[in-house]
mmCIF file of C-alpha atoms in Angstrom:
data_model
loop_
_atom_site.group_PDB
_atom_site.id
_atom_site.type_symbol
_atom_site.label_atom_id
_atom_site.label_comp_id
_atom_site.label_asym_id
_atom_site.label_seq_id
_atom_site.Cartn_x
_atom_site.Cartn_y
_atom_site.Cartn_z
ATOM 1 C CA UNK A 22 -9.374 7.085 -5.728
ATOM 2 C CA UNK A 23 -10.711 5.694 -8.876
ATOM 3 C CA UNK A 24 -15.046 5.578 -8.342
ATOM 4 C CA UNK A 25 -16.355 2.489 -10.176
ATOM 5 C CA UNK A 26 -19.956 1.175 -10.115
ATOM 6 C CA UNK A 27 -20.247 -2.709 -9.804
ATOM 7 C CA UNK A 28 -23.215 -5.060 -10.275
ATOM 8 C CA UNK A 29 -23.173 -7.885 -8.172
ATOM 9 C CA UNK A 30 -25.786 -10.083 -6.816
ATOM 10 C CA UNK A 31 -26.926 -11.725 -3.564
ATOM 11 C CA UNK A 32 -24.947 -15.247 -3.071
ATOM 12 C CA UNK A 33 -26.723 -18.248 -1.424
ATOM 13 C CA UNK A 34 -25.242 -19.291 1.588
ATOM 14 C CA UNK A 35 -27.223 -22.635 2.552
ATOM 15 C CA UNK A 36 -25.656 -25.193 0.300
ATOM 16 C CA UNK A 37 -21.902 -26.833 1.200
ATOM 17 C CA UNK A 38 -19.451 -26.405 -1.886
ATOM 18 C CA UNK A 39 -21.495 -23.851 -2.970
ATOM 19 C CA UNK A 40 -18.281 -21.567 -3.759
ATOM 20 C CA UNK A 41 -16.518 -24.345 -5.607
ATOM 21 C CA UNK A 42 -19.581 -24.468 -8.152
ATOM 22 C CA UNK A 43 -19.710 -20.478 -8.420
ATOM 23 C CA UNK A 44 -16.362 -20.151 -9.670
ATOM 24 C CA UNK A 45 -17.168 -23.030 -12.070
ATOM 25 C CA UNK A 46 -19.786 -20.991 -13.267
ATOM 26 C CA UNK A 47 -17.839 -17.252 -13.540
ATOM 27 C CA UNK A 48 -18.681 -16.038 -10.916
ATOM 28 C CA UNK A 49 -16.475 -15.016 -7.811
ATOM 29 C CA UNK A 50 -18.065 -15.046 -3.735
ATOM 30 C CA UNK A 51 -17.363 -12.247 -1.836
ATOM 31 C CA UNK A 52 -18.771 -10.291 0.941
ATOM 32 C CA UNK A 53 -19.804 -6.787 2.395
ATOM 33 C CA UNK A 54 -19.835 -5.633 5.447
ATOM 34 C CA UNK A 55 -18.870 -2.348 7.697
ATOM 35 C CA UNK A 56 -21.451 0.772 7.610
ATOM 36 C CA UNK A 57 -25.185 0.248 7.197
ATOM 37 C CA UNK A 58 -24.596 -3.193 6.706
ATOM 38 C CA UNK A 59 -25.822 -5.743 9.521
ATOM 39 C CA UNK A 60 -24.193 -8.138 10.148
ATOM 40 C CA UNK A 61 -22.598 -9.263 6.504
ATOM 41 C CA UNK A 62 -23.983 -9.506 3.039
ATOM 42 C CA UNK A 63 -22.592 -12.545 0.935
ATOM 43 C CA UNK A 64 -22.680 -11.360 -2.659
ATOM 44 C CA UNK A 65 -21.545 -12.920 -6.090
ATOM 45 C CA UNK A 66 -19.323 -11.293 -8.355
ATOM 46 C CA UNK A 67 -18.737 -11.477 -12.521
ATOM 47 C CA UNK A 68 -14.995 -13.198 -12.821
ATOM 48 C CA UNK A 69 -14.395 -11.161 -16.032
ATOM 49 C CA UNK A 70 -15.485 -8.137 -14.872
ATOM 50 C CA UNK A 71 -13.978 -7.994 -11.222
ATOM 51 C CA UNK A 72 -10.456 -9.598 -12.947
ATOM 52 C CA UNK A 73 -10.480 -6.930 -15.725
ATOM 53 C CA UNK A 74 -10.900 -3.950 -12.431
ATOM 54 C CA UNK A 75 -8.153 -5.963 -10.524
ATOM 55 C CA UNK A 76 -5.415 -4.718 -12.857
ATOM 56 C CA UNK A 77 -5.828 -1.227 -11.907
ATOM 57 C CA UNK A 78 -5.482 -2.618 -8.281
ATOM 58 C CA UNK A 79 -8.518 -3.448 -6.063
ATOM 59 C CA UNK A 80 -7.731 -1.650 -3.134
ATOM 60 C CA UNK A 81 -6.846 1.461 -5.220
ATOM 61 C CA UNK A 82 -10.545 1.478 -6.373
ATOM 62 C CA UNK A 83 -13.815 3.515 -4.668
ATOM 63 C CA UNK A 84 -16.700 0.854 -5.415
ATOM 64 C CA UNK A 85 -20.328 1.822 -5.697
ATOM 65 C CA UNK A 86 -21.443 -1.889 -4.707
ATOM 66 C CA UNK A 87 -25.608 -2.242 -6.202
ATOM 67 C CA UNK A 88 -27.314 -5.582 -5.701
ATOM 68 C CA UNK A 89 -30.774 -6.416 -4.698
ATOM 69 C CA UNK A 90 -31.649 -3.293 -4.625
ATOM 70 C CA UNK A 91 -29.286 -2.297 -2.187
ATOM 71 C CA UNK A 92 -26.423 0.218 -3.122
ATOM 72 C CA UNK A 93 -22.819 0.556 -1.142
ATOM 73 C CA UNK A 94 -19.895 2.055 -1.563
ATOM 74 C CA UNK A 95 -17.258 0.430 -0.192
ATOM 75 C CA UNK A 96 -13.256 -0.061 -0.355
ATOM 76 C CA UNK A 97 -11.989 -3.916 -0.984
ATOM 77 C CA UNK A 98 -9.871 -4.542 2.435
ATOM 78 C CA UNK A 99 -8.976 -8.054 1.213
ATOM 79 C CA UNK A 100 -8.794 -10.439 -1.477
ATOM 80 C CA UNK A 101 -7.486 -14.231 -1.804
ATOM 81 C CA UNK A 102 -6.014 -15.476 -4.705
ATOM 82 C CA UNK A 103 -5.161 -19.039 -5.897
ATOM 83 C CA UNK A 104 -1.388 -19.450 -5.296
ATOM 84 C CA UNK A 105 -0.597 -21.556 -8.120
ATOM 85 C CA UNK A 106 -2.743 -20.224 -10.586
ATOM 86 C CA UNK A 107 -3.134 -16.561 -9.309
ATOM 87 C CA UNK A 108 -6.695 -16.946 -10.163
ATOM 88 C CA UNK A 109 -9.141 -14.733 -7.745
ATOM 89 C CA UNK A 110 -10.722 -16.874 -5.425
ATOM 90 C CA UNK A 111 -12.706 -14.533 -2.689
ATOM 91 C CA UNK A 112 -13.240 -10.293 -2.179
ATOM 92 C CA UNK A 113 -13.656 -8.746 1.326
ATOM 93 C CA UNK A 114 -15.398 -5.377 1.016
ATOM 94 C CA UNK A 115 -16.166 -2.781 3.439
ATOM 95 C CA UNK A 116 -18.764 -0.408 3.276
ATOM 96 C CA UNK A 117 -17.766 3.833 3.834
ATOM 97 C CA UNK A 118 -19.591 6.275 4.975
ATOM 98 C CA UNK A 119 -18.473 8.811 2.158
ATOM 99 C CA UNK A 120 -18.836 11.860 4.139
ATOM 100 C CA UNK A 121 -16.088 10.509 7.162
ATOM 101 C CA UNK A 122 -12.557 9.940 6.862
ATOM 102 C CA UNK A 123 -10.775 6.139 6.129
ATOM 103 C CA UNK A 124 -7.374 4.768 6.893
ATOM 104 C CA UNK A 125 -5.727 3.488 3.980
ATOM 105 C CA UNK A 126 -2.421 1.622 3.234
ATOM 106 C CA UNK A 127 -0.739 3.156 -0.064
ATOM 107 C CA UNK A 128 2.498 1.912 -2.080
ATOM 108 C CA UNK A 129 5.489 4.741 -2.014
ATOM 109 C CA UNK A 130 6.720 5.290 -5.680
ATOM 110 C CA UNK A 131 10.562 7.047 -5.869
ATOM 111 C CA UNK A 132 10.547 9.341 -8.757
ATOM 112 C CA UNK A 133 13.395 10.970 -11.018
ATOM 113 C CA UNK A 134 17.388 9.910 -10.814
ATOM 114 C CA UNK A 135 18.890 11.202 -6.991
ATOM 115 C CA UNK A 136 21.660 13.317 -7.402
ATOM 116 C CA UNK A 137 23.719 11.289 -4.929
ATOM 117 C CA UNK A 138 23.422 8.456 -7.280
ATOM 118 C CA UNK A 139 25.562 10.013 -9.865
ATOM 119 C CA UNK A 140 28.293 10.807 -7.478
ATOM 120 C CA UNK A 141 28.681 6.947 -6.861
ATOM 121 C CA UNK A 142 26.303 7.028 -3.784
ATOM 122 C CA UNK A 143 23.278 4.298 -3.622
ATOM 123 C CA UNK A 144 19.529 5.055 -3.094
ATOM 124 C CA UNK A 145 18.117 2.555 -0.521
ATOM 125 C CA UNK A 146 14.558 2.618 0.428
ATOM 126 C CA UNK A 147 13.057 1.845 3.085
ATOM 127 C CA UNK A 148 9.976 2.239 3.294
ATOM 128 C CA UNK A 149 7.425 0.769 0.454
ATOM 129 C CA UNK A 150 4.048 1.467 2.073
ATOM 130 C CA UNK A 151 2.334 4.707 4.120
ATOM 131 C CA UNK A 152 -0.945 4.451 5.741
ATOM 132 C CA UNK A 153 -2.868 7.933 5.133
ATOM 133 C CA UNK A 154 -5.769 9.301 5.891
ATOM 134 C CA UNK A 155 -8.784 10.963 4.243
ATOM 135 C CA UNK A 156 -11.783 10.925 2.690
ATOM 136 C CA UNK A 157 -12.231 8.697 0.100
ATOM 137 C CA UNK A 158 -12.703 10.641 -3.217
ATOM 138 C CA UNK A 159 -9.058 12.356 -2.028
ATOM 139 C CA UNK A 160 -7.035 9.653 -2.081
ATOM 140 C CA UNK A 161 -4.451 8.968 -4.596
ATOM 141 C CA UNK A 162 -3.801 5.243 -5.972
ATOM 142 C CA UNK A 163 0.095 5.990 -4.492
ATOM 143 C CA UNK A 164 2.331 8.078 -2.805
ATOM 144 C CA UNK A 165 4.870 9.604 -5.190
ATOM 145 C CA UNK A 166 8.157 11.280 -3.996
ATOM 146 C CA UNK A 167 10.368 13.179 -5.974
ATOM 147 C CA UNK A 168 14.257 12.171 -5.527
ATOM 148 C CA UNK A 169 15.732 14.539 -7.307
ATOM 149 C CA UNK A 170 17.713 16.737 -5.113
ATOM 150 C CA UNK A 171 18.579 14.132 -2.781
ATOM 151 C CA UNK A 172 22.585 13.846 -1.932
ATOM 152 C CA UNK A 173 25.181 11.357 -0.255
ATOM 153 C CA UNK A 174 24.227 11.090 2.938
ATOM 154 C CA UNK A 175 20.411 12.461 2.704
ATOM 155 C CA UNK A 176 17.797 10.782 5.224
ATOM 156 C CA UNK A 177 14.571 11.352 4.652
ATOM 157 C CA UNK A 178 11.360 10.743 6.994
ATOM 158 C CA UNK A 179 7.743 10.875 7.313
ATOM 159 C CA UNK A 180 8.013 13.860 8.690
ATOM 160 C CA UNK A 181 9.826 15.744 5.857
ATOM 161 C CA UNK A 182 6.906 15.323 3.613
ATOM 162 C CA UNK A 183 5.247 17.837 1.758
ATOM 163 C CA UNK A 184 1.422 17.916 2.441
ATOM 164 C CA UNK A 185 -0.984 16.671 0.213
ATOM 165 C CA UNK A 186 -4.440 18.152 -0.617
ATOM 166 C CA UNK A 187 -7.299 16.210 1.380
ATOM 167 C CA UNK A 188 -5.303 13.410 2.973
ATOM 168 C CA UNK A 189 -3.173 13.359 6.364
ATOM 169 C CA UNK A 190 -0.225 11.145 6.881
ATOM 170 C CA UNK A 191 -0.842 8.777 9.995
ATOM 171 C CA UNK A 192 2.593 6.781 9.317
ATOM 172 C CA UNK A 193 4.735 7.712 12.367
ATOM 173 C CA UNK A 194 6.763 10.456 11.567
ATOM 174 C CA UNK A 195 10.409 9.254 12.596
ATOM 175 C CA UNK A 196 9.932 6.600 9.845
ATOM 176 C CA UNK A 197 12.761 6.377 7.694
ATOM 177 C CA UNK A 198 11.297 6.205 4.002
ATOM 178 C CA UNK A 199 15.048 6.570 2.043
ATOM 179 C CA UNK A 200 18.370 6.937 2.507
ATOM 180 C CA UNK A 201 21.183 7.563 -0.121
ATOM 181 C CA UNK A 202 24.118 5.968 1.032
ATOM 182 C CA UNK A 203 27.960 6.917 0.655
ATOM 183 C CA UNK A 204 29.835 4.693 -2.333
ATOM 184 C CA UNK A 205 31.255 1.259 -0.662
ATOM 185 C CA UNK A 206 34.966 2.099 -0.839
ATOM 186 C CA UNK A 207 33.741 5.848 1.076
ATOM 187 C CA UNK A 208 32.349 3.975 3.342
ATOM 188 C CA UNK A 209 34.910 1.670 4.499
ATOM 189 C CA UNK A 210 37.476 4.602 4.286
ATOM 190 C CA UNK A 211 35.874 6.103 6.530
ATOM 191 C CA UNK A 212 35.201 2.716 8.911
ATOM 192 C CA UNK A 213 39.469 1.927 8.328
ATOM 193 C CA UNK A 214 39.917 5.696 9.550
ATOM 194 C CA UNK A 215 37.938 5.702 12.685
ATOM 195 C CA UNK A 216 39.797 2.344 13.664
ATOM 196 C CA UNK A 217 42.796 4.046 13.068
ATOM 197 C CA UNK A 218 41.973 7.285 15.361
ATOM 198 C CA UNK A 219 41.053 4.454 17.854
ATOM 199 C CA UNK A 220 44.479 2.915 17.827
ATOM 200 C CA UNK A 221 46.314 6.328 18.120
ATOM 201 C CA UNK A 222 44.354 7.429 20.899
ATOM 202 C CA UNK A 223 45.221 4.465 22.682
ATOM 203 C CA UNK A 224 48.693 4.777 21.613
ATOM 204 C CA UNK A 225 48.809 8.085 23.290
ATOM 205 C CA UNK A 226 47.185 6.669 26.599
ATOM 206 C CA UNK A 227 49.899 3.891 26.732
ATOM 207 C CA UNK A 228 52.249 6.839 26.003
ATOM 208 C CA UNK A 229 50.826 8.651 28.737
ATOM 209 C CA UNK A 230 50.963 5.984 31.181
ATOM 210 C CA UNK A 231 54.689 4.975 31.143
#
């Protein structure tokens, strides 16, 4: 994971509407909380500066969080956004001990053209999202997967992963994460077919019978 250092500063708590008049103002409330923090810290954040990280994807980022004197690093577990005008509204971080391992929740990315696909066969995936395990620094931003040599028919799991350097997968490992599926008119050749070895075979016990 990306390590960035943010500034923030302690946020006021006392005062009703107090958030409405922040964002008025720049700034973004958010709070910390998790190790070495007691309790929760409510801390203010620069809109600009926050917005301008949230492009490369706030929970993709390592933050060193410094305010009052204090210093944190933490992962963002949550964020709110305004759902008409996608504007950030509130950040949820959670401090790390850096030196113990975190669970976190990464995007799968399908790489390169399956060879299935130019046969007439369809790549489906299944699964978008893989928790993992690690220390922090090790994380990627995503899980990549090469689709190369994948063929009609091809199923591939958790399990069938190759390992990566400094993180564990804790996704179960019967999960299905792609498929690459026969071409449509394969497909219900084969479907017509079985039906058809049905009807024979009890054609054959009717046979049988008389």
């Amino acid at each position: 994971m990306e390590r960035v250092t943010f500034k923030a500063e302690k946020r006021d708590t006392s005062t009703k509407g107090r958030n409405s008049q922040l964002r008025a103002s720049g700034l973004i409330p958010a709070i910390l909380y998790g190790h070495d923090v007691e309790g929760s810290k409510a801390i203010k954040l620069n809109e600009k500066e926050i917005v301008k990280l949230s492009r490369k994807g706030l929970k993709h980022l390592l933050f060193d969080l410094e305010f009052g004197g204090e210093h944190h690093t933490a992962l963002v577990r949550d964020f709110q956004v305004d759902v008409i005008t996608r504007r950030l509204l509130h950040v949820d971080f959670y401090s790390i001990d850096i030196s113990k391992e975190v669970e976190v929740n990464l995007p799968v990315r399908l790489e390169g053209i399956a060879k299935g696909t130019k046969e007439g066969g369809r790549l489906e995936q299944r699964l978008y999202r893989i928790d993992v395990k690690g220390l922090a620094e090790n994380i990627p931003d995503e899980i990549t997967i090469d689709v190369t040599a994948a063929d009609i028919g091809d199923l591939i799991h958790v399990a069938e992963l190759d390992e990566r350097p400094g993180i564990k997968f804790v996704t179960p490992e019967q999960v299905t994460i792609f498929v690459v599926r026969a071409p449509r008119k394969a497909r219900e050749e084969e479907v017509e077919g079985e039906e058809g070895e049905e009807g024979a075979e009890g054609e054959t016990a009717e046979a049988s019978a008389e």
